Coordinates of C-alpha atoms in Angstrom, one line a residue:
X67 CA 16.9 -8.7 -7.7
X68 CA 15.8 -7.8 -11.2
X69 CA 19.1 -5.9 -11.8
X70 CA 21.1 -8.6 -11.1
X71 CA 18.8 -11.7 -12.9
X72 CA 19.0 -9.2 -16.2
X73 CA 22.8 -8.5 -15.8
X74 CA 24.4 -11.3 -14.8
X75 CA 21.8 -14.8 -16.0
X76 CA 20.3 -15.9 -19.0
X77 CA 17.1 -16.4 -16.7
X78 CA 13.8 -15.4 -18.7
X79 CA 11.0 -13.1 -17.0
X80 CA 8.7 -15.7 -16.0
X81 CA 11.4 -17.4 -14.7
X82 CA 12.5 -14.2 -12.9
X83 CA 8.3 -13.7 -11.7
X84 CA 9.0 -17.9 -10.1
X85 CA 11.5 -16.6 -8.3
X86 CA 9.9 -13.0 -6.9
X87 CA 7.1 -16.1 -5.9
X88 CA 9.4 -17.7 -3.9
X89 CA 11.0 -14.8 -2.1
X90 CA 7.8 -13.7 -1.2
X91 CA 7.3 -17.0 0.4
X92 CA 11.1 -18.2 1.7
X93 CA 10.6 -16.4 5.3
X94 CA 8.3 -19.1 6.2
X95 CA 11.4 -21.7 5.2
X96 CA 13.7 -19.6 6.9
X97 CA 12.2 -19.3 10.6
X98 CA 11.2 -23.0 10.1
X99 CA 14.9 -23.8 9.8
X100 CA 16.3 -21.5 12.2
X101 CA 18.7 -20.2 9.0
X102 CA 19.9 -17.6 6.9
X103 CA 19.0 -18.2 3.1
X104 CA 20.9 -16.6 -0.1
X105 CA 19.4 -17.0 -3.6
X106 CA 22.5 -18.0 -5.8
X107 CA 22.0 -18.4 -9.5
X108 CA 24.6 -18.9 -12.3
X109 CA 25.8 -16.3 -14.5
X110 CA 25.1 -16.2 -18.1
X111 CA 28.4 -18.0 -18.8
X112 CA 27.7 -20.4 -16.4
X113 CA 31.4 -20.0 -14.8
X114 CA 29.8 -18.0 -11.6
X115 CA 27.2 -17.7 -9.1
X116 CA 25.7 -14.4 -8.3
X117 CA 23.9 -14.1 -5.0
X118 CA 20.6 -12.2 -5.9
X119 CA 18.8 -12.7 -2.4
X120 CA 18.7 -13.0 1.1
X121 CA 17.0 -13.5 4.3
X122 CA 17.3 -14.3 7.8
X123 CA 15.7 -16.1 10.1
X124 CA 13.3 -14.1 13.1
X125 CA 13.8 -17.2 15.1
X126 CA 17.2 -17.7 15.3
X127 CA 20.8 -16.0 15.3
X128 CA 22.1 -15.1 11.6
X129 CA 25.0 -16.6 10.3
X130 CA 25.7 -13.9 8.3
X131 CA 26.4 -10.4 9.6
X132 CA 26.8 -8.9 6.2
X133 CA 24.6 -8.7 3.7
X134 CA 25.9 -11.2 0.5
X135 CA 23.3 -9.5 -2.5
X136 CA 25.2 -9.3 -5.2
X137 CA 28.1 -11.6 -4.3
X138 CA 30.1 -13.3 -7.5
X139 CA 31.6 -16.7 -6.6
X140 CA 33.0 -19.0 -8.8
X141 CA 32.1 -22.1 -9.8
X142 CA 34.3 -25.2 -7.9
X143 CA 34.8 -22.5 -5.0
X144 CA 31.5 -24.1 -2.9
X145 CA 31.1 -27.4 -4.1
X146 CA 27.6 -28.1 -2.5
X147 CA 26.5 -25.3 -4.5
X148 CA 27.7 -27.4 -7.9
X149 CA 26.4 -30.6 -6.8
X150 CA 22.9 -29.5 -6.0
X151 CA 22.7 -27.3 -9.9
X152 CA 24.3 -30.2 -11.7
X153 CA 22.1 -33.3 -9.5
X154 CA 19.2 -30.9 -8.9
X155 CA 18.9 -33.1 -5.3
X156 CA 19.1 -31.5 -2.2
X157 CA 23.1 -31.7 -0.6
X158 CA 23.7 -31.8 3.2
X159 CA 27.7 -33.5 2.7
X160 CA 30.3 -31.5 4.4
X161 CA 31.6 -30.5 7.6
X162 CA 30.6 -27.1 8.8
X163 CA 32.2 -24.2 8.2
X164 CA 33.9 -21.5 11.0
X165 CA 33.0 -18.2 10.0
X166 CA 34.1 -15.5 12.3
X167 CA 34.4 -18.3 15.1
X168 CA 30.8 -19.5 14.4
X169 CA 30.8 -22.4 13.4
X170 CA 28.1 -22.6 10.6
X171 CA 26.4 -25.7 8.5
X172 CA 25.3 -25.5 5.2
X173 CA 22.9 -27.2 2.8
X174 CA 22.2 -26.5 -0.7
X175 CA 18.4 -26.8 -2.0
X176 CA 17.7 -26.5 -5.8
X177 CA 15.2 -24.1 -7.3
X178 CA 13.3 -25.8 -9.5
X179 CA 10.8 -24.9 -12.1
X180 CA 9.0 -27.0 -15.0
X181 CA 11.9 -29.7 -14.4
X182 CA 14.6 -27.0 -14.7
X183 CA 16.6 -25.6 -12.2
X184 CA 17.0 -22.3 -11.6
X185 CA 19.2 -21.6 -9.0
X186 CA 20.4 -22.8 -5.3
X187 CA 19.3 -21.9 -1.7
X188 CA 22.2 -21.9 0.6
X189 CA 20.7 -23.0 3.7
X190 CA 23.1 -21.8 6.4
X191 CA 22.4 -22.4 10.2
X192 CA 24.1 -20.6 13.0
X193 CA 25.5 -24.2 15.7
X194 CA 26.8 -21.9 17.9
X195 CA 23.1 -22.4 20.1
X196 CA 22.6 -25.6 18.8
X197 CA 20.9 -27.7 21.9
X198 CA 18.3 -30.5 22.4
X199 CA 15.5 -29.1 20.8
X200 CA 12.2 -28.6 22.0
X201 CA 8.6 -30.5 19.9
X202 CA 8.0 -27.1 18.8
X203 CA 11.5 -27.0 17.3
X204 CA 11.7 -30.6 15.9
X205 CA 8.3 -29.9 14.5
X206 CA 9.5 -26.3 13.1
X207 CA 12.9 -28.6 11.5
X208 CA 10.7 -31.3 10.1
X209 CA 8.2 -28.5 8.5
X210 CA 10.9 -26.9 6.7
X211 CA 12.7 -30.4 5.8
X212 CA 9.3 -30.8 3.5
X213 CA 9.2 -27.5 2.3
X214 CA 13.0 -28.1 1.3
X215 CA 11.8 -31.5 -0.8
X216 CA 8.9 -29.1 -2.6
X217 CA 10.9 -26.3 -3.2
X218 CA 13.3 -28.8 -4.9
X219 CA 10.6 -30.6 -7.0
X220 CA 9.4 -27.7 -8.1
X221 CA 6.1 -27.6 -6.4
X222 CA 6.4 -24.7 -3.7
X223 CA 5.9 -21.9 -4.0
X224 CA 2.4 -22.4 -5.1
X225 CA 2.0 -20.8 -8.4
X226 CA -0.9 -17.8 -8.3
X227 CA -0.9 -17.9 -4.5
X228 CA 1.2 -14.2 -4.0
X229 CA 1.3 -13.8 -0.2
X230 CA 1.6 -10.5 1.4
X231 CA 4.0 -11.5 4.1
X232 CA 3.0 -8.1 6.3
X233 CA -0.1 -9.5 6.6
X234 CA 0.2 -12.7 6.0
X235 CA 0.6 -15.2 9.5
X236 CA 4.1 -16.3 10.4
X237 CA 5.6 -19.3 11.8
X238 CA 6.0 -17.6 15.3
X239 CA 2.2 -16.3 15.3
X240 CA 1.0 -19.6 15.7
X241 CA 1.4 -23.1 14.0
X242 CA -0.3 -26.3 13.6
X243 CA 0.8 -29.4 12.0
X244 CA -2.1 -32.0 10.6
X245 CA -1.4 -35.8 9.5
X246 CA -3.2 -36.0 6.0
X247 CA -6.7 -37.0 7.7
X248 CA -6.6 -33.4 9.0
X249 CA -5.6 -34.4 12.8
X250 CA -3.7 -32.3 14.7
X251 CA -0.3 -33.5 15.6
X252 CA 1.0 -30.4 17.2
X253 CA -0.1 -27.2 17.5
X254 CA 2.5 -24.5 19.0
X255 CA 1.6 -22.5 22.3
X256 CA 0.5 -19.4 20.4
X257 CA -1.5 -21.2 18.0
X258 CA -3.7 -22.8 21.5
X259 CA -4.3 -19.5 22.7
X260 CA -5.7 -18.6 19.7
X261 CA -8.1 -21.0 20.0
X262 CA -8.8 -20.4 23.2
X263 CA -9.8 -16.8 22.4
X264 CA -12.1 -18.4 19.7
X265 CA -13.6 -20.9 22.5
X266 CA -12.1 -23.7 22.7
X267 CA -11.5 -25.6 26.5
X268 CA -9.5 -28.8 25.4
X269 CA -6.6 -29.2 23.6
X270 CA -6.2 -28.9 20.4
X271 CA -4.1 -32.0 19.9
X272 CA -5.9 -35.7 18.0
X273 CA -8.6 -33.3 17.1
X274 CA -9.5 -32.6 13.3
X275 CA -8.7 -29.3 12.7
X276 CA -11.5 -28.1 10.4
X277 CA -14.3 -30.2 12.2
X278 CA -13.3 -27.9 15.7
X279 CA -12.9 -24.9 13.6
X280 CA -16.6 -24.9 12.2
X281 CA -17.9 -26.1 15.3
X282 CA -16.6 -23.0 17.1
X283 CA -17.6 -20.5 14.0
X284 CA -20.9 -19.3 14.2
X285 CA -22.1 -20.3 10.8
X286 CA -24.3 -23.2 9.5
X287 CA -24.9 -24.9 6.9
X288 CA -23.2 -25.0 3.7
X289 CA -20.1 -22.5 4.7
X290 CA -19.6 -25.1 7.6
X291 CA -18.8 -27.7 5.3
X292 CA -16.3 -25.3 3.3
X293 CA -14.9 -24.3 6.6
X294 CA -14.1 -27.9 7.3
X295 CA -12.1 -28.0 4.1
X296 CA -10.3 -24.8 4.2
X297 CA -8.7 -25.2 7.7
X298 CA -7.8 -29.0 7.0
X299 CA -5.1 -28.0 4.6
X300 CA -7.0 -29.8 1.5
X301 CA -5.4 -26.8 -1.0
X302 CA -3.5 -23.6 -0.1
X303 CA -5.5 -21.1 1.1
X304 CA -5.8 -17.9 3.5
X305 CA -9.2 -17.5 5.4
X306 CA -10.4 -15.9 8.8
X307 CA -12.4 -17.2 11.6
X308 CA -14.7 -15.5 13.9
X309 CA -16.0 -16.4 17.0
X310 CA -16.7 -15.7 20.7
X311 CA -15.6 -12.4 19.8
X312 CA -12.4 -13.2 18.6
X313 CA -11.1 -13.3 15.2
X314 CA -8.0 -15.4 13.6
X315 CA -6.3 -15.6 10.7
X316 CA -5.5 -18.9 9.1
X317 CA -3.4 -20.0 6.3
X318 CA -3.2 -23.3 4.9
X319 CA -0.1 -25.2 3.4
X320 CA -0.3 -28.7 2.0
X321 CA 2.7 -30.2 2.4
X322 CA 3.6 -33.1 -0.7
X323 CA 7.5 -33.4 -0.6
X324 CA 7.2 -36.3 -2.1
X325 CA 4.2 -35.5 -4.6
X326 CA 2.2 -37.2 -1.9
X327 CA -0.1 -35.0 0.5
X328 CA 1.2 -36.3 3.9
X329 CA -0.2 -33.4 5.9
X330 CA -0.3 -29.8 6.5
X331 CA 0.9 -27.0 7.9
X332 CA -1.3 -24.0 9.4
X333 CA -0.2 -21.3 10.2
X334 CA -2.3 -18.5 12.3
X335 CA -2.7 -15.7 14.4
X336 CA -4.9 -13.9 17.0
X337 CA -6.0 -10.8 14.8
X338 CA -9.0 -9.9 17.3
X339 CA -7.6 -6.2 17.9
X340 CA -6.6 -5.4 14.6
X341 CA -9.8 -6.3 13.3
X342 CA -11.2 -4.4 16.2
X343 CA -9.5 -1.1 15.6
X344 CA -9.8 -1.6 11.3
X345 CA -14.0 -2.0 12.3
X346 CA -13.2 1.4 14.8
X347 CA -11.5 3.5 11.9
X348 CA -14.2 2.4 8.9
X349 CA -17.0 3.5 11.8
X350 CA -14.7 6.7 12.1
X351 CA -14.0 7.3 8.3
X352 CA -18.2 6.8 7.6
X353 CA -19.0 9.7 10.4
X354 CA -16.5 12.2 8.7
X355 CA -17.6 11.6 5.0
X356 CA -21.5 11.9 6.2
X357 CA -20.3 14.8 8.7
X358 CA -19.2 16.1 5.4
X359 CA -22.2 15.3 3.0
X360 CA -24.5 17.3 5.6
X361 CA -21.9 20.0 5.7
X362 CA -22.3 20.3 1.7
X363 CA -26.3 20.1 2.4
X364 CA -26.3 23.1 4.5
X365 CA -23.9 25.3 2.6
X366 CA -26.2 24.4 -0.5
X367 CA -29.3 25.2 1.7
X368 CA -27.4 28.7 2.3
X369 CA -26.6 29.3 -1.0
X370 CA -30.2 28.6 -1.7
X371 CA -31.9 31.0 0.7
X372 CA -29.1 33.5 -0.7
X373 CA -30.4 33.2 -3.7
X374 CA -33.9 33.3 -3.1
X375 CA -32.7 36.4 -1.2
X376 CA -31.3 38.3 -3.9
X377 CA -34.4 37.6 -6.4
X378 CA -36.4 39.8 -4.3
X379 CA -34.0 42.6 -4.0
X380 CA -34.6 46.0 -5.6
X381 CA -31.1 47.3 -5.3
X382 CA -29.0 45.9 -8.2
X383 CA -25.5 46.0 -6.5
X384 CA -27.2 44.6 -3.3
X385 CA -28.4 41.4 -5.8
X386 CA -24.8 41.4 -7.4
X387 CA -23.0 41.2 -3.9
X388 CA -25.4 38.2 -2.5
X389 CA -24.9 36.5 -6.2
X390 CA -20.9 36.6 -5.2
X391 CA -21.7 35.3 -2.0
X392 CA -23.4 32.2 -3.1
X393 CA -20.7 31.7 -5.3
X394 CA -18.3 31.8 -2.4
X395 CA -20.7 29.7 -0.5
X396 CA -20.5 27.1 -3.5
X397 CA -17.0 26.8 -4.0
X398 CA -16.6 25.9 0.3
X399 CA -19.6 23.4 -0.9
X400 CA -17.6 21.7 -3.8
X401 CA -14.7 21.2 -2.0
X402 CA -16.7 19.3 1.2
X403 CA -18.9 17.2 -1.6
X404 CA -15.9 16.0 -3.1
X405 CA -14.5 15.1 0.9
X406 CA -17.3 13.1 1.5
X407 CA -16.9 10.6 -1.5
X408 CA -13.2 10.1 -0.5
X409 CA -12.0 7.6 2.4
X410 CA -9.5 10.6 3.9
X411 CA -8.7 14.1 4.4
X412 CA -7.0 14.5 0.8
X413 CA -8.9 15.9 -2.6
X414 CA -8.0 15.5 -6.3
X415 CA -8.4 19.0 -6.9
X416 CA -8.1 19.1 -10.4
X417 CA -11.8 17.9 -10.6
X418 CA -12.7 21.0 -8.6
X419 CA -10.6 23.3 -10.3
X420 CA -13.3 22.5 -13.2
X421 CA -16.8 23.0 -11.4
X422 CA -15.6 26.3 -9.9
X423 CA -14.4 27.2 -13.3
X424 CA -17.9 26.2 -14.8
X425 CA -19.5 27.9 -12.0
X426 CA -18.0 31.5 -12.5
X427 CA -18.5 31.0 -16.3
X428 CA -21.6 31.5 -15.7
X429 CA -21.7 34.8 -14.7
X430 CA -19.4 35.8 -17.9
X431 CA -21.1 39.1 -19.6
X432 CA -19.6 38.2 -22.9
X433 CA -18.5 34.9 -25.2
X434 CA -16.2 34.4 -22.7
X435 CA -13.8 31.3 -22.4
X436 CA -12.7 29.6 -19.6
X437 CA -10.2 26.5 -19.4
X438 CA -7.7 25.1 -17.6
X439 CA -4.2 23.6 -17.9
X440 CA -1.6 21.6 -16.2
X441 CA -2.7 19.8 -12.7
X442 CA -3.0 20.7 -9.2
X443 CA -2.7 17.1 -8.0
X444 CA -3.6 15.6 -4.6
X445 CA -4.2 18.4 -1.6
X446 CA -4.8 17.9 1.1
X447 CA -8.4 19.1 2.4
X448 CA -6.9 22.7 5.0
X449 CA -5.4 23.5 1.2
X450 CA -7.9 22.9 -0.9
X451 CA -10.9 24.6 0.6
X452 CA -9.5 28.4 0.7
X453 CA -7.3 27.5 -2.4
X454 CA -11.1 27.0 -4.1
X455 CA -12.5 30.1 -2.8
X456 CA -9.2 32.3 -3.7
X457 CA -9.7 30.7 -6.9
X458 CA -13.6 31.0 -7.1
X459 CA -12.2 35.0 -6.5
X460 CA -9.8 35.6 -9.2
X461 CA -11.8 34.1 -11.8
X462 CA -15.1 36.4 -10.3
X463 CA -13.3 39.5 -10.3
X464 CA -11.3 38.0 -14.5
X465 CA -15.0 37.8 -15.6
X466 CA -16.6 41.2 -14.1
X467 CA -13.8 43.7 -15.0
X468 CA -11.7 42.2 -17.8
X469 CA -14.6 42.0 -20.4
X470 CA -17.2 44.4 -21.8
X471 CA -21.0 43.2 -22.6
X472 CA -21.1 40.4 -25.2
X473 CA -17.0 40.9 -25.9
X474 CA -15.2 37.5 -26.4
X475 CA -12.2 36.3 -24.8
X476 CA -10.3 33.7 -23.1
X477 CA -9.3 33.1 -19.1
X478 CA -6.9 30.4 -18.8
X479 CA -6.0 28.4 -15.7
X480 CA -2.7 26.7 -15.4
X481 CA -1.5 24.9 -12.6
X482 CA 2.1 23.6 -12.0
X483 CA 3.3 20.9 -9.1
X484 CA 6.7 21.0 -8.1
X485 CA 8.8 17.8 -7.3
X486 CA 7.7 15.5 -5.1
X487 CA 9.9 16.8 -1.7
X488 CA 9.1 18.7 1.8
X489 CA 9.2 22.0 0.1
X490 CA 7.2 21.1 -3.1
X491 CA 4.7 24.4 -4.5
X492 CA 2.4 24.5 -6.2
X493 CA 2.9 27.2 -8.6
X494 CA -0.8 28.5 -10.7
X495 CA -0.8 31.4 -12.8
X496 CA -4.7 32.9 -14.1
X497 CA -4.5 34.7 -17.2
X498 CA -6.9 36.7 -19.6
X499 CA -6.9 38.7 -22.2
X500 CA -9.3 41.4 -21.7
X501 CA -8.8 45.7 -21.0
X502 CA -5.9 44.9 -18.3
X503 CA -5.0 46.9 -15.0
X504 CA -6.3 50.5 -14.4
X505 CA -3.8 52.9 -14.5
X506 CA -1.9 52.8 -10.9
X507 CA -3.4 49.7 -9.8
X508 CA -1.8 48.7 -6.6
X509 CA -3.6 44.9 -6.0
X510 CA -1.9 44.6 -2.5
X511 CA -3.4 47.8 -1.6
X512 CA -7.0 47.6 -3.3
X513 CA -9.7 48.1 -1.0
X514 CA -12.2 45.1 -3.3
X515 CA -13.5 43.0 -1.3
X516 CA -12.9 39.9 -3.5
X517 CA -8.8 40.4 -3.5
X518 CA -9.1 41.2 -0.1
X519 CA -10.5 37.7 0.7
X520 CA -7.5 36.1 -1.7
X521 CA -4.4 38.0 0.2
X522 CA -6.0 37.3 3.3
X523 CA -6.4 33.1 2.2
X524 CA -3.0 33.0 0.4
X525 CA -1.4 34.6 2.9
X526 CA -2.8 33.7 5.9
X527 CA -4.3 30.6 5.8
X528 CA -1.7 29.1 2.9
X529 CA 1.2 30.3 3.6
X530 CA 1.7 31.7 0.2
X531 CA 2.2 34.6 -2.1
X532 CA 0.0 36.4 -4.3
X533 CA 0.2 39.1 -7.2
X534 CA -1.3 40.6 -10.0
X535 CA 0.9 41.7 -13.2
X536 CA 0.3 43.3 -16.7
X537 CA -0.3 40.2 -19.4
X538 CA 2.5 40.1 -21.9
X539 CA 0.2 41.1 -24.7
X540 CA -2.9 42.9 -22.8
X541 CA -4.9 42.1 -20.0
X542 CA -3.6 40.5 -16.6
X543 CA -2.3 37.8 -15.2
X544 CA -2.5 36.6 -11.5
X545 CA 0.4 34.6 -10.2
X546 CA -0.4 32.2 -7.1
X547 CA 3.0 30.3 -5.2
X548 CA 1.7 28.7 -2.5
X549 CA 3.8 25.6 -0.4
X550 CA 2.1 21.8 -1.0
X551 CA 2.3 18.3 0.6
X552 CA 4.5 16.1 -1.1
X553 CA 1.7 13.7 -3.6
X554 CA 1.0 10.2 -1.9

């Protein structure tokens, strides 16, 4: 739709934000009228109409089996469109129309917006089904007659009130129409049940809506008095209700077609499972994230008796090897820290790209300096925790052999993410510049225990390939390629 407003109409931006408003809202109008709705607006010359919108109904059959965005039509061609720009009234005239042996009737609502108008909905119902209708149906046709009368003055969609319509109730999930005192004067099957699940035994007919509602919610006191308010349609508003162990989902429409609150329309649904199942998966996603804080506790508490191990060690290499296992021990506990302050199985890992950096920096002999470049991105947690401890590895083994006592020097980390697709990498190269490879090194045949652990975790467990070069000056350079999730 922005496309089109931009390239065809002289239509500014907050005129263009009135109309996303009311697209976001025109399903309700749509399943109240049993009809298809296009968006036409004139062109910038004003000698056209350009069809920027559409929807059809979920209660009814469409009158239009192709989809009309970005239709021209000229002026004169559909004169109800002409009379309701150039009147700004709403125009019902006219015989209908045979499309495809359908036979089809059309009305012509203006879209206005601080007394100008912006464009016309084409209103287009499907007679082909047309019989006697039912309550529920007169009351959906009546609903969407006053809707029709706001949308034409200019005073629906409710400015500020953005409704997420995937949440948000719909006309089918359950409806109830109040007289301007708040009494019910119909309420749809759906919309009884609902009530039913909250507690109610009677009908829900000539009672006041909100007075019923906070009887049946299990507050007191001042939120009853708000309740009251909310769910008798006073102002626009969307609001749950708990209660007998069910929960429902209200939404409040004043209707004023004529400036005039005569009533309102409520819509609502039973959301008792959903709610159920969202309380089920935040009781789920706590466990994990403390399953993970104690995993992080006891890999600490390791690393700690590790420690306390090596301290009283007489054997220098024997003190060096358990000091490279509590590094490996607290590069597992970075990664499962960082998992249990997140709400799912995915890590920025740039963040601990930097603590395991600043971690191995400390073992540097020398003036040693360690940084990194470029980003890792989102992983997903199976990535990230060997991906930590391969890297915990290469930078280990950078820091022990690539610099003498007190010699400076610089280990760089840079990281590259592919394009966003199924076979994105994630490409990260390690380089320094210290006394480079022995003479004959072979790193996929080196019996160190360190690159042993990074072939077996690239290769293995990521799926990936690994290799150590000559630097293009002096010392080496480690090349990582290793397959990635697509960033979400």
């Amino acid at each position: 739709m922005n496309d089109l407003v931009r390239q065809h109409t002289a239509l500014s931006d907050s005129d263009l934000e009135w109309l996303h408003l009311l697209v976001s809202e025109w399903q309700l109008l749509s399943d109240l009228s049993f009809a298809d709705l296009v968006l036409w607006v004139p062109t910038l010359d004003g000698t056209r109409y350009v069809s920027v919108a559409q929807m059809r109904p979920n209660t009814g059959p469409t009158s239009y089996q192709d989809d009309m965005v970005g239709h021209l039509v000229p002026r004169g061609r559909r004169p109800l469109l002409d009379a309701a720009l150039d009147e700004g009234r709403i125009v019902r005239e006219g015989d209908p129309e045979w499309r495809e042996e359908v036979p089809v009737r059309v009305e012509s609502i203006p879209v206005r917006r601080e007394g100008r108008v912006l464009g016309v909905i084409a209103r287009n119902t499907n007679l082909l089904t047309v019989r006697t209708p039912s309550r529920l149906e007169l009351t959906y046709l009546q609903s969407a007659s006053d809707l029709a009368q706001m949308i034409a003055a200019g005073s629906f969609p409710f400015p500020g009130e953005q409704v997420d319509m995937d949440s948000s109730p719909r006309a089918g999930d359950g409806l109830v129409r109040l007289d301007a005192e708040g009494i019910v004067q119909y309420a749809s099957p759906n919309a009884l049940s609902a009530y039913h699940r909250l507690g109610l035994a009677a009908d829900l007919v000539g009672q006041h809506l909100g007075q019923i509602t906070a009887e049946l919610a299990p507050s007191r006191g001042p939120v009853d008095e708000a309740l009251v308010t909310l769910a008798s349609g006073y102002a626009p508003r969307e609001f749950e209700v708990e209660g007998n162990g069910g929960v429902i989902q209200l939404r409040a429409i004043p209707l004023k077609p004529k400036g005039t609150r005569i009533g309102s329309l409520v819509l609502l649904r039973d959301v008792t499972e959903l709610r159920r199942r969202e309380r089920e998966l935040i009781t789920k996603d706590a466990t994990i994230r403390e399953i993970h804080h104690r995993v992080k506790n006891n890999l600490q508490t390791v690393a700690a008796l590790l420690r306390l191990q090596s301290r009283r060690m007489d054997s220098e290499s024997g003190r060096e090897a358990l000091n490279e296992a509590v590094r490996r021990v607290g590069s597992i506990a970075i990664v499962h820290e960082t998992l249990s302050q997140n709400l799912d199985e995915r890590v920025e890992f740039d963040e601990i790209a930097d603590r395991v950096i600043a971690m191995v920096a400390e073992i540097s002999p020398g003036k040693v300096t360690c940084r990194r470049t470029g980003r890792f991105g989102i992983l997903d947690a199976e990535v990230a925790t060997p991906l930590s401890m391969v890297l915990t590895e290469i930078l280990q083994n950078a820091l022990e052999h690539a610099f003498s006592q007190g010699e400076q020097g610089t280990v760089e980390v840079a990281a590259v993410r592919g394009e966003p697709r199924a076979d994105a990498r994630l490409l990260i190269t390690v380089q320094d510049d210290g006394c480079g490879l022995p003479e004959g090194f072979d790193p996929q045949r080196a019996g160190n225990l360190g690159l042993q652990i990074v072939r077996t975790l690239v290769e293995g467990e990521l799926g990936g390939s690994f290799d150590m070069l000559p630097g293009a000056g002096r010392g080496t350079k480690v090349v990582l390629d290793i397959p990635v999730q697509p960033q979400k």
